[in-house]
Coordinates of C-alpha atoms and ligand atoms in Angstrom, one line a residue:
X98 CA 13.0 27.1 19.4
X99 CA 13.2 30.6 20.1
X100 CA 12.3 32.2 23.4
X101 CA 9.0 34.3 22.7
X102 CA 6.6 32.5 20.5
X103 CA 5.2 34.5 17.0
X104 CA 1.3 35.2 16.3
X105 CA -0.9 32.5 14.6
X106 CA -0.8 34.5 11.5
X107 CA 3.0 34.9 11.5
X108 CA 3.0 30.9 11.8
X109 CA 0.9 30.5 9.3
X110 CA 1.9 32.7 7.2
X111 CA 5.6 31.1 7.4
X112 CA 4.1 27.4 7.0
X113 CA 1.8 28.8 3.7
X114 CA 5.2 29.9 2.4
X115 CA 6.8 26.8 2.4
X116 CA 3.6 24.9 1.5
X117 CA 3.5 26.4 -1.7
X118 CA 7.2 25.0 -2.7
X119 CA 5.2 21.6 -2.8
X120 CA 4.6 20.4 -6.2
X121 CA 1.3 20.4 -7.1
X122 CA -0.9 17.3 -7.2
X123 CA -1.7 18.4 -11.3
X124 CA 1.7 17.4 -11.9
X125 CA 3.1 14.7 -9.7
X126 CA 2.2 11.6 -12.5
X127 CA 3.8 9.0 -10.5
X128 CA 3.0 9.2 -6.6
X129 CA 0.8 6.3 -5.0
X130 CA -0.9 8.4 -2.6
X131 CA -3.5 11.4 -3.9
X132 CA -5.4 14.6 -2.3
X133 CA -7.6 12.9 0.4
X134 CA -11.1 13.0 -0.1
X135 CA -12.6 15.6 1.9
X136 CA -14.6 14.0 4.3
X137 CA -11.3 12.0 5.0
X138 CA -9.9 15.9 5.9
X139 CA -12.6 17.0 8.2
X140 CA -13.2 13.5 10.5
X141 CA -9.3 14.1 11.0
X142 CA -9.6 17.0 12.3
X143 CA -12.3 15.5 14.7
X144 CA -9.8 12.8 16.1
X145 CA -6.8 15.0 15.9
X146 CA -6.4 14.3 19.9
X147 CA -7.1 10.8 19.8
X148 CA -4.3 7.8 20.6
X149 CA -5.2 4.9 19.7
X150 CA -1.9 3.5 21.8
X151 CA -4.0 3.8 24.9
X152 CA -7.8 2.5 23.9
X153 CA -8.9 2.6 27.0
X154 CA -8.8 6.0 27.0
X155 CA -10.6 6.6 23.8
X156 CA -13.2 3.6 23.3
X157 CA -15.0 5.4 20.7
X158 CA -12.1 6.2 18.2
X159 CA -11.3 2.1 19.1
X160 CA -14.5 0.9 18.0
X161 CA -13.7 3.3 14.8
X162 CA -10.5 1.1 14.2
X163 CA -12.3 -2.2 14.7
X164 CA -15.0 -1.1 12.1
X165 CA -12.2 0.2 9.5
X166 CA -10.5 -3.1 10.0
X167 CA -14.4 -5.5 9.7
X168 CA -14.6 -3.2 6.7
X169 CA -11.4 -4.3 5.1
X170 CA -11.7 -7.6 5.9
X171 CA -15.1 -7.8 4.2
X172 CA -12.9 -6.4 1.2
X173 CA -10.2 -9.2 1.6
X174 CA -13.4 -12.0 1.7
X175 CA -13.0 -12.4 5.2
X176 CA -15.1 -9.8 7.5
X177 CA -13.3 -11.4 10.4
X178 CA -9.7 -11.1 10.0
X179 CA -7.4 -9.6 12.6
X180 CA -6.2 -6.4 12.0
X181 CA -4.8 -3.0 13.2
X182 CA -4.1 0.4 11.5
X183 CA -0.6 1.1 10.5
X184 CA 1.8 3.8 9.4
X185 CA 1.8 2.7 5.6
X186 CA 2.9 -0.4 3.7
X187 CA 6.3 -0.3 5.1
X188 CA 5.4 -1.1 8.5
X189 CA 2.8 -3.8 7.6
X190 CA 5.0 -5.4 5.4
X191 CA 7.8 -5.4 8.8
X192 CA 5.1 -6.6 11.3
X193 CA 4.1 -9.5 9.2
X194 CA 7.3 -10.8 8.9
X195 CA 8.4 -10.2 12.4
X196 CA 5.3 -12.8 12.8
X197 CA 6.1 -14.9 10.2
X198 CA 10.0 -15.2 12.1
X199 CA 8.0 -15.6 15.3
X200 CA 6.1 -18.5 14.4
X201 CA 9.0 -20.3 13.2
X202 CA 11.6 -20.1 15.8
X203 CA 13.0 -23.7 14.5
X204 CA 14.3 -22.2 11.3
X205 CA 17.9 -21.3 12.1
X206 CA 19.2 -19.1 8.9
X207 CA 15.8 -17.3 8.0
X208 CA 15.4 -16.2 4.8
X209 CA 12.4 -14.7 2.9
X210 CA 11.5 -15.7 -0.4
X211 CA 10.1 -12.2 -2.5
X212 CA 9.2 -11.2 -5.3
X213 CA 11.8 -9.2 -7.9
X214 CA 8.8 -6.7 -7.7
X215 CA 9.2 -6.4 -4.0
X216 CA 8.9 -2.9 -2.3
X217 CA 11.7 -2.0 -0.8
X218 CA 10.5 -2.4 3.0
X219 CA 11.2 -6.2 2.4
X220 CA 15.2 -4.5 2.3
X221 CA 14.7 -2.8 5.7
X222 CA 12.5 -5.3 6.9
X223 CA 15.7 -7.9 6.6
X224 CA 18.2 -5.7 7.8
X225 CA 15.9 -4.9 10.9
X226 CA 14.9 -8.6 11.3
X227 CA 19.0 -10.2 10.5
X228 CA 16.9 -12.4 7.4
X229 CA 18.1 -13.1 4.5
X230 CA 16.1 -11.9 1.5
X231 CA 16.0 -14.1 -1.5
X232 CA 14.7 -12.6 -4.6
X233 CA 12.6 -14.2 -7.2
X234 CA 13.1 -13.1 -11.2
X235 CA 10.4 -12.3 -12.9
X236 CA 8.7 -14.7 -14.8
X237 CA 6.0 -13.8 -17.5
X238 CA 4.7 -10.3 -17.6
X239 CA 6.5 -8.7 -14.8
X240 CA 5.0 -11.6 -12.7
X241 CA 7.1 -13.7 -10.0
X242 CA 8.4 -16.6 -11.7
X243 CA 6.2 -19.4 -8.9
X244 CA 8.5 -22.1 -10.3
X245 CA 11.4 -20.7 -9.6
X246 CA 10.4 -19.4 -6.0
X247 CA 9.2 -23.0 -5.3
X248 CA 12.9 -23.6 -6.2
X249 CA 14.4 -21.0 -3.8
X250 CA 12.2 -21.8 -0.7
X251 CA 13.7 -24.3 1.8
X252 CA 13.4 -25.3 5.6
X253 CA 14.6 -22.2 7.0
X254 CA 12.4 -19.9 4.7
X255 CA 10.2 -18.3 7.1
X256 CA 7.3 -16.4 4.5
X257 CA 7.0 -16.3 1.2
X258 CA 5.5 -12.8 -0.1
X259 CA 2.9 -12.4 -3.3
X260 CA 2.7 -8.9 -4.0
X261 CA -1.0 -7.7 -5.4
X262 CA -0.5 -4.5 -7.3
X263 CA 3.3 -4.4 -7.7
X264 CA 5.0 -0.9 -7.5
X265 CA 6.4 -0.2 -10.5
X266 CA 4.3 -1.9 -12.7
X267 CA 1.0 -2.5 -11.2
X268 CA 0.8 -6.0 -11.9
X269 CA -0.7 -8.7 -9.6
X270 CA 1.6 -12.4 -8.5
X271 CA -0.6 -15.3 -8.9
X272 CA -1.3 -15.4 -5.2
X273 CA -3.0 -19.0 -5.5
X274 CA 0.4 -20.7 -6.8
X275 CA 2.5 -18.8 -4.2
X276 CA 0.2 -19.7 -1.2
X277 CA 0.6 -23.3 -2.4
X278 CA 4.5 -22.9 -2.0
X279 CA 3.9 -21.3 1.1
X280 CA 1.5 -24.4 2.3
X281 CA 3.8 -27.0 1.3
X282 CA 6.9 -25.3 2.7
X283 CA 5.3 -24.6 5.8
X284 CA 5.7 -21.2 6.1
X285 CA 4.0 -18.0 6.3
X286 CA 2.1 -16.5 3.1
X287 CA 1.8 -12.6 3.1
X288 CA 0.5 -10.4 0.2
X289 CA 1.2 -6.9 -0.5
X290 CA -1.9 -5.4 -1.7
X291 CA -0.6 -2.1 -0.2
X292 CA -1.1 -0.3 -3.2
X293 CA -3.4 -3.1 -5.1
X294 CA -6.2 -3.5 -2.0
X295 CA -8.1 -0.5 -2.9
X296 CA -8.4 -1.1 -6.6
X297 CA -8.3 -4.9 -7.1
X298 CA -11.6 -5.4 -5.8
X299 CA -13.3 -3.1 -7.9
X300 CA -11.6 -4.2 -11.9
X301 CA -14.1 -6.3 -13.6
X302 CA -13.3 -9.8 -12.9
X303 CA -10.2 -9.2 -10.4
X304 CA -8.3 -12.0 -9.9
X305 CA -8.5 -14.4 -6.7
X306 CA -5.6 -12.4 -4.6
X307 CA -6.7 -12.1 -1.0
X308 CA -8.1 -14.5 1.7
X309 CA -10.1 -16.0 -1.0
X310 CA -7.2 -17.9 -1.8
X311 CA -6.6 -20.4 1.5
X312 CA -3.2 -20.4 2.4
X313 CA -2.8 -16.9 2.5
X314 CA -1.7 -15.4 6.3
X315 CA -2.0 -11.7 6.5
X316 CA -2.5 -9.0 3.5
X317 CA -0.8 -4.9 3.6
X318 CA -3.6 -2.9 2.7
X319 CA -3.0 1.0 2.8
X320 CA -6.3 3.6 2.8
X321 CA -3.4 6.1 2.2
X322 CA -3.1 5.3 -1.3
X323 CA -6.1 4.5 -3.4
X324 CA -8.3 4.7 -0.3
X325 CA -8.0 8.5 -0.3
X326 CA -7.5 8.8 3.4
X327 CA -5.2 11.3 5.0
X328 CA -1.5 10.2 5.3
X329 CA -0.3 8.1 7.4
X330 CA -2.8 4.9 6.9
X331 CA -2.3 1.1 6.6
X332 CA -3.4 -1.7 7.7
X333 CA -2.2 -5.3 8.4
X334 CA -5.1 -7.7 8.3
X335 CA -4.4 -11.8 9.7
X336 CA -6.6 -14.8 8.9
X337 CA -6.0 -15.5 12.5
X338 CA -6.4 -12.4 14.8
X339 CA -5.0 -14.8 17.3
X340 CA -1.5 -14.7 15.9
X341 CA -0.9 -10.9 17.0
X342 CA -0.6 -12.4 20.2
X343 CA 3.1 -13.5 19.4
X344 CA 4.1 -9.7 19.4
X345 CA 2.6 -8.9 22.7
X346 CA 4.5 -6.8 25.3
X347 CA 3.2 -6.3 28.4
X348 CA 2.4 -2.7 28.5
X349 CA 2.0 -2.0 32.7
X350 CA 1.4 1.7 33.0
X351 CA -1.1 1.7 29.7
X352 CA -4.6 1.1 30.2
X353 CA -4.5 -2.0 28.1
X354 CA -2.3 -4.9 29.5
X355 CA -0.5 -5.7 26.2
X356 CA 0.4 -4.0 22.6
X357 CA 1.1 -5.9 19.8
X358 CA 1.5 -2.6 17.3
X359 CA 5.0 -1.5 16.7
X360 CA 4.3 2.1 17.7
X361 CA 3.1 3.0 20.6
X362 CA 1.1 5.7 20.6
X363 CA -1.2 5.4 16.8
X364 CA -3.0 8.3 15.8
X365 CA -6.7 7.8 15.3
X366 CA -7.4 10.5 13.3
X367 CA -6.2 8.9 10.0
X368 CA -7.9 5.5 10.8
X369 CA -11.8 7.2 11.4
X370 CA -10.6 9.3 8.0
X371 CA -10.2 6.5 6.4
X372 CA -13.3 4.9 7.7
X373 CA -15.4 7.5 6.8
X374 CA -14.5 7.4 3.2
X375 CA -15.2 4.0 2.7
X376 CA -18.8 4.5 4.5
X377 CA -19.2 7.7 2.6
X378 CA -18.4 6.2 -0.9
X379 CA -19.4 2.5 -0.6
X380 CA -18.3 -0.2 -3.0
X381 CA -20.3 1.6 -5.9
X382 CA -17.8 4.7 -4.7
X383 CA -15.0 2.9 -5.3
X384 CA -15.9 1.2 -8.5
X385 CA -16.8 4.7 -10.3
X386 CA -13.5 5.5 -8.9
X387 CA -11.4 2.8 -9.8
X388 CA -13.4 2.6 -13.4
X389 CA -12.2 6.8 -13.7
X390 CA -8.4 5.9 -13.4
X391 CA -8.7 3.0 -15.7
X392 CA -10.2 4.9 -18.2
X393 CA -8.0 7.7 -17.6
X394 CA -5.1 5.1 -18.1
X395 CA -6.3 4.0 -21.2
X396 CA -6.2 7.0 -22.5
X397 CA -2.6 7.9 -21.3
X398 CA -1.6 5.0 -22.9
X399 CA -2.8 5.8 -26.5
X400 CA -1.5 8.9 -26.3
X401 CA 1.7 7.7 -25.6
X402 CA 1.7 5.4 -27.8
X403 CA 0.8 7.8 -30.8
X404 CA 3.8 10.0 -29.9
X405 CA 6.0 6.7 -30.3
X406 CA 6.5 5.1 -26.7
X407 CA 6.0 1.6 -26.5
X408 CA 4.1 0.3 -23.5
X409 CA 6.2 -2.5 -21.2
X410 CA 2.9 -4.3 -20.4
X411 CA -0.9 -3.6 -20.7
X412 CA -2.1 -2.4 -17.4
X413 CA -4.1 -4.1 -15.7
X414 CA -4.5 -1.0 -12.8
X415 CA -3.6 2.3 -12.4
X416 CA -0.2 2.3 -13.2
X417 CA 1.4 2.3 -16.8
X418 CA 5.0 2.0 -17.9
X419 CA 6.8 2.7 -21.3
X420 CA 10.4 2.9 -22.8
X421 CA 11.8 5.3 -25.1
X422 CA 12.4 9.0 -23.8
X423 CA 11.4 10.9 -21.3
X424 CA 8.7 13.0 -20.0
X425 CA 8.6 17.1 -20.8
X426 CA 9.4 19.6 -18.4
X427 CA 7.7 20.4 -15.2
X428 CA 6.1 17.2 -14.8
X429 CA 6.8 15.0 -12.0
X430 CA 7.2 10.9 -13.2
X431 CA 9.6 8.4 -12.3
X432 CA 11.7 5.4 -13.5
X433 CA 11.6 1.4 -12.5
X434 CA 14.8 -0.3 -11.5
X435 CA 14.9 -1.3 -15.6
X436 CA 14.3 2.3 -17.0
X437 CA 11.1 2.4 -17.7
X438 CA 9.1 5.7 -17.5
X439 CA 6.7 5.2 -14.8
X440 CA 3.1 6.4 -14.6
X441 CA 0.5 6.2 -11.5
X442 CA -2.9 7.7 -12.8
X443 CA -4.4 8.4 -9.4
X444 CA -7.7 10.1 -8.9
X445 CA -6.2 13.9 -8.9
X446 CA -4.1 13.0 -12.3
X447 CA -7.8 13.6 -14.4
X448 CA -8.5 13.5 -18.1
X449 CA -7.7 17.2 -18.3
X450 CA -4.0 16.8 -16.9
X451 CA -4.2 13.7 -19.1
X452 CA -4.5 15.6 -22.0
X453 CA -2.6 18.6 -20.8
X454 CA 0.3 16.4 -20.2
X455 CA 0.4 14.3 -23.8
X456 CA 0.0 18.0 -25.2
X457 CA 3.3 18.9 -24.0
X458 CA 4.7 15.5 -25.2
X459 CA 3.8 15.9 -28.8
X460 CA 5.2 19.6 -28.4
X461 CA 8.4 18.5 -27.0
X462 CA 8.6 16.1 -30.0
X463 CA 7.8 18.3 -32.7
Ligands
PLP134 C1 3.3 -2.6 -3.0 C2 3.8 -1.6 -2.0 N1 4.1 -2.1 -0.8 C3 4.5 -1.3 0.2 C4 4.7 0.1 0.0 C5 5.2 0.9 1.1 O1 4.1 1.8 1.6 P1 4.4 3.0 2.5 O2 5.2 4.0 1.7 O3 3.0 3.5 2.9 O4 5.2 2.6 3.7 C6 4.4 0.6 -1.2 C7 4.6 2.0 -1.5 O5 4.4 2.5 -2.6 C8 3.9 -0.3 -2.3 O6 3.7 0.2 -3.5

């Protein structure tokens, strides 16, 4: 830090600079987070001050959290789940397993049974947590193989995890089957809809993934991806709200007598963001939303296909994959653990960049 401090414009100016080395959002074909709606933008301004660490000094921006959280519940089929805003995925994925170790203290060698498809803050969840992470092969379609995981669970495993709109190939576990494992193991059940909880609900005939299904604990659901809310926003929901209780601290000097969050201080400007979207666009919103970037990957699809890629699987979401080659110059995509050329088609990749994009991949073939 240097000693005398340089005008706002100077700052900004500075800032603007580096801003602009950013990539722009027209060419980044493989992120899971998008430009926030803009409503999302100006309501975080609003709450930049807020903390939600401390609610009793901001009530207002609490009840904000607890009507994001009845909201996404009512998404999940269960208006009231438990829940709190988190950072992302990551950390809802870590705090459902910290409960799932919690509420089985008998097991002495925990392990976690996961998916091949598994995000990889199941990795640093283990390492934070000392579990062992046993990882299920795919079975058909880039699906975990439930036979096999009902194999690899035994009494020390401590969760079992479905995930809902897998990373790399946006494909959905059969949740029922795995929260039967999870039941007759007696363990903890989690999904990872992180990615899938803003865009399952609004496919035509989505599959049973969420608290529909009995059995399952606690679901990761982030408004930062397809919920177009600012960055950083998750959410960990649980059946039973009662069960944060098993992460309580005591929290003397806060104006709330215990925390069961993993941060401290939360910031609520992300969470009334996100909140505002979802009142702003309503389920309708989200369907003509969710119905764009199907189309849209449809159509990226085709395209590839006519310039001699072979899809790995039909998409059922917004993601697509293919082998055979790569992608031009100057676009941003990326590759699964297998190879495969890996496509997200959020809301910013349109049917113009679409089309831009499979332009320049019939030019670099020709
Ligand atoms: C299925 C899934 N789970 C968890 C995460 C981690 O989310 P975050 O990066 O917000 O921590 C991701 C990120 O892409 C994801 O796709």
């Amino acid at each position: 830090m240097e000693d005398k401090g340089c005008s706002r414009e100077e700052v900004l100016s500075f800032l603007a600079g580096l801003r602009a080395e950013d990539l722009h959002h027209d060419h980044i074909l493989s992120s899971m987070c998008t430009i926030p709606h803009p409503i999302a933008v100006a309501v975080h301004e609003m709450f930049s001050a807020t903390n939600l660490g401390d609610p009793g000094l901001y009530p207002g921006t609490t009840k904000v959290e607890d009507l994001l959280i009845h909201s996404l519940g009512e998404l999940m089929h269960l208006p009231d789940a438990g829940g709190y805003s988190t950072s992302g995925g990551t950390e809802s994925n870590l705090q459902a397993i910290r409960i799932a170790k919690k509420l089985k203290p008998e097991a002495k060698k925990p392990n976690i049974v996961v998916p091949a498809s598994a995000h990889f803050s199941f990795d640093k969840t283990c390492d934070m947590l000392g579990l062992e992470m046993r990882i299920v092969p795919y079975g058909t379609n880039y699906t975990v193989d439930t036979e096999k995981m009902a194999e690899m669970v035994d009494k020390n495993t401590i969760a079992v995890a479905a995930v809902a709109g897998t990373t790399e190939y946006g494909m959905i576990d059969d949740v029922p089957a795995v929260a039967r494992i999870a039941e007759e193991q007696d363990c903890f059940c989690h999904v990872d809809a992180a990615f899938g909880g803003f865009v399952i609900p609004f496919l035509e005939n989505p599959p049973l993934f969420d608290f529909a299904v009995p059995g399952v604990d606690s679901i990761s659901l982030d408004p930062h991806k397809m919920g177009l809310a600012t960055i950083p926003c998750g959410s960990l929901l649980l059946r039973d709200p009662e069960v944060f209780g098993c992460l309580n601290v005591d929290t003397p000097y806060l104006t709330v007598k215990k925390q069961c969050t993993l941060a401290g201080t939360r910031p609520g400007a992300d969470v009334a963001g996100a909140y505002a979207v979802i009142k702003h666009l309503g389920r309708e919103g989200f369907r003509a939303l969710v119905a764009g970037c199907m189309e849209n990957t449809r159509r990226l699809v085709a395209g590839m296909e006519a310039c001699g890629y072979c899809r790995v699987v039909d998409p059922i979401m917004n993601v697509a994959a293919f082998t055979g080659g790569d992608a031009p110059a100057g676009w941003t995509v990326s590759h699964t653990r297998a190879g495969h050329l890996r496509f997200v088609i959020m809301p910013h990749v349109t049917r113009d960049v679409i089309e831009c994009f499979l332009a320049d991949v019939a030019a670099m073939q020709a």
